[in-house]
């Protein structure tokens, strides 16, 4: 997800992004910048704010339709012991606020303490998502 947000070449369109059991680094900084607080005085800005602004500067001030048209599927285990589901929800919320279309699904009972793809439900949902946006049958 972070790679998607840090693109410098906004003329390239991804067909879609699939991420499972993950989180969005610098989510709070991205939210701050989107809320207009990213342009605060130097004293109010953290090093993280400055870093996020520099990495996302290609589109944060003028979001690209091409970039924002990238459909995103996020799946997350509700019992994930490595990355709490709330971190995934936070990623979903931030990406939605940016303007992405985010399809969000939660799954109970995946292997490895919830930090794995839930079979067969999540695999089926990913397959459906990919078919929808790639035109495959």
CSV table of C-alpha atoms in Angstrom, one decimal:
chain,number,residue,atom,x,y,z
A,1,UNK,CA,0.0,0.0,0.0
A,2,UNK,CA,2.8,2.4,0.8
A,3,UNK,CA,4.4,1.8,-2.6
A,4,UNK,CA,1.1,2.7,-4.2
A,5,UNK,CA,1.0,6.0,-2.3
A,6,UNK,CA,4.6,6.9,-3.1
A,7,UNK,CA,4.3,6.6,-6.9
A,8,UNK,CA,6.0,9.4,-8.8
A,9,UNK,CA,4.7,8.3,-12.2
A,10,UNK,CA,1.0,9.1,-12.0
A,11,UNK,CA,0.4,8.4,-15.7
A,12,UNK,CA,0.6,4.6,-15.0
A,13,UNK,CA,-2.5,2.8,-13.9
A,14,UNK,CA,-2.5,-0.3,-11.9
A,15,UNK,CA,-5.3,-2.8,-12.6
A,16,UNK,CA,-5.7,-3.4,-8.8
A,17,UNK,CA,-4.1,-4.0,-5.5
A,18,UNK,CA,-4.6,-7.0,-3.2
A,19,UNK,CA,-3.3,-6.9,0.4
A,20,UNK,CA,-4.1,-9.2,3.2
A,21,UNK,CA,-3.4,-9.0,7.0
A,22,UNK,CA,-1.4,-5.8,6.7
A,23,UNK,CA,-1.2,-2.3,7.9
A,24,UNK,CA,-0.4,1.1,6.4
A,25,UNK,CA,2.9,2.7,7.7
A,26,UNK,CA,2.5,6.4,8.5
A,27,UNK,CA,-1.3,6.2,8.4
A,28,UNK,CA,-1.6,9.0,11.1
A,29,UNK,CA,0.7,11.2,9.2
A,30,UNK,CA,-1.2,10.7,5.9
A,31,UNK,CA,-4.4,11.6,7.7
A,32,UNK,CA,-2.8,14.7,9.2
A,33,UNK,CA,-1.6,15.8,5.7
A,34,UNK,CA,-5.0,15.1,4.2
A,35,UNK,CA,-6.7,17.1,6.9
A,36,UNK,CA,-4.6,20.1,5.9
A,37,UNK,CA,-2.5,20.0,9.0
A,38,UNK,CA,0.5,18.9,7.0
A,39,UNK,CA,1.3,22.5,6.1
A,40,UNK,CA,1.7,23.6,9.7
A,41,UNK,CA,4.7,25.5,10.8
A,42,UNK,CA,8.0,23.7,11.0
A,43,UNK,CA,7.7,23.6,14.8
A,44,UNK,CA,4.4,21.6,14.6
A,45,UNK,CA,5.6,19.1,12.0
A,46,UNK,CA,7.4,15.9,13.0
A,47,UNK,CA,10.2,14.3,10.9
A,48,UNK,CA,7.6,11.7,10.0
A,49,UNK,CA,5.3,14.4,8.6
A,50,UNK,CA,8.1,15.8,6.4
A,51,UNK,CA,9.0,12.3,5.2
A,52,UNK,CA,5.4,11.4,4.2
A,53,UNK,CA,5.0,14.8,2.5
A,54,UNK,CA,8.1,14.2,0.5
A,55,UNK,CA,7.2,10.7,-0.5
A,56,UNK,CA,3.6,11.5,-1.5
A,57,UNK,CA,4.2,14.9,-3.0
A,58,UNK,CA,3.6,13.8,-6.5
A,59,UNK,CA,-0.1,13.3,-5.9
A,60,UNK,CA,-1.1,14.5,-2.4
A,61,UNK,CA,-1.7,18.1,-3.5
A,62,UNK,CA,-3.5,17.1,-6.7
A,63,UNK,CA,-4.7,13.5,-6.5
A,64,UNK,CA,-4.4,11.7,-9.8
A,65,UNK,CA,-7.5,10.2,-11.3
A,66,UNK,CA,-5.4,7.4,-12.7
A,67,UNK,CA,-3.9,6.6,-9.3
A,68,UNK,CA,-7.2,6.9,-7.5
A,69,UNK,CA,-8.9,4.6,-10.0
A,70,UNK,CA,-6.9,1.7,-8.7
A,71,UNK,CA,-9.3,-0.7,-7.0
A,72,UNK,CA,-8.1,-2.1,-3.7
A,73,UNK,CA,-9.0,-5.3,-2.0
A,74,UNK,CA,-8.0,-5.6,1.7
A,75,UNK,CA,-8.7,-8.7,3.6
A,76,UNK,CA,-7.8,-9.2,7.3
A,77,UNK,CA,-8.2,-11.8,10.0
A,78,UNK,CA,-10.2,-10.7,12.9
A,79,UNK,CA,-8.0,-12.8,15.2
A,80,UNK,CA,-4.7,-11.8,13.6
A,81,UNK,CA,-2.0,-12.0,16.3
A,82,UNK,CA,0.7,-10.2,14.4
A,83,UNK,CA,-1.2,-7.2,13.0
A,84,UNK,CA,-4.4,-6.4,14.9
A,85,UNK,CA,-7.4,-6.1,12.7
A,86,UNK,CA,-7.8,-2.5,13.8
A,87,UNK,CA,-4.6,-1.6,11.9
A,88,UNK,CA,-6.1,-3.0,8.8
A,89,UNK,CA,-9.3,-1.0,9.4
A,90,UNK,CA,-7.2,2.1,9.8
A,91,UNK,CA,-5.5,1.4,6.5
A,92,UNK,CA,-8.9,0.9,4.9
A,93,UNK,CA,-10.2,4.2,6.4
A,94,UNK,CA,-7.1,6.2,5.3
A,95,UNK,CA,-7.2,4.9,1.8
A,96,UNK,CA,-10.9,5.6,1.5
A,97,UNK,CA,-10.4,9.2,2.7
A,98,UNK,CA,-7.7,9.6,0.1
A,99,UNK,CA,-10.3,8.6,-2.6
A,100,UNK,CA,-9.6,5.0,-3.4
A,101,UNK,CA,-12.3,2.4,-3.9
A,102,UNK,CA,-11.5,-0.1,-1.1
A,103,UNK,CA,-13.2,-3.5,-0.8
A,104,UNK,CA,-12.8,-4.6,2.8
A,105,UNK,CA,-13.4,-8.1,4.1
A,106,UNK,CA,-12.8,-9.6,7.6
A,107,UNK,CA,-12.2,-13.3,8.2
A,108,UNK,CA,-12.4,-15.3,11.4
A,109,UNK,CA,-10.3,-18.4,12.0
A,110,UNK,CA,-7.5,-18.3,9.5
A,111,UNK,CA,-4.4,-20.4,10.2
A,112,UNK,CA,-1.3,-19.1,12.0
A,113,UNK,CA,-3.2,-17.2,14.6
A,114,UNK,CA,-5.3,-15.4,12.1
A,115,UNK,CA,-2.3,-14.0,10.1
A,116,UNK,CA,-2.9,-16.0,7.0
A,117,UNK,CA,-5.2,-16.1,4.0
A,118,UNK,CA,-8.5,-17.7,5.1
A,119,UNK,CA,-9.3,-20.7,2.9
A,120,UNK,CA,-11.5,-21.0,0.9
A,121,UNK,CA,-13.4,-17.8,1.7
A,122,UNK,CA,-10.7,-15.2,1.2
A,123,UNK,CA,-9.2,-16.9,-1.8
A,124,UNK,CA,-12.6,-16.9,-3.4
A,125,UNK,CA,-13.1,-13.2,-2.6
A,126,UNK,CA,-9.6,-12.3,-4.0
A,127,UNK,CA,-10.4,-14.4,-7.2
A,128,UNK,CA,-13.7,-12.6,-7.6
A,129,UNK,CA,-12.0,-9.2,-7.1
A,130,UNK,CA,-9.3,-10.0,-9.7
A,131,UNK,CA,-11.8,-11.2,-12.2
A,132,UNK,CA,-13.9,-8.1,-11.8
A,133,UNK,CA,-11.0,-5.7,-12.5
A,134,UNK,CA,-9.0,-7.7,-15.1
A,135,UNK,CA,-12.0,-8.8,-17.2
A,136,UNK,CA,-11.0,-12.5,-16.8
A,137,UNK,CA,-13.6,-15.3,-16.6
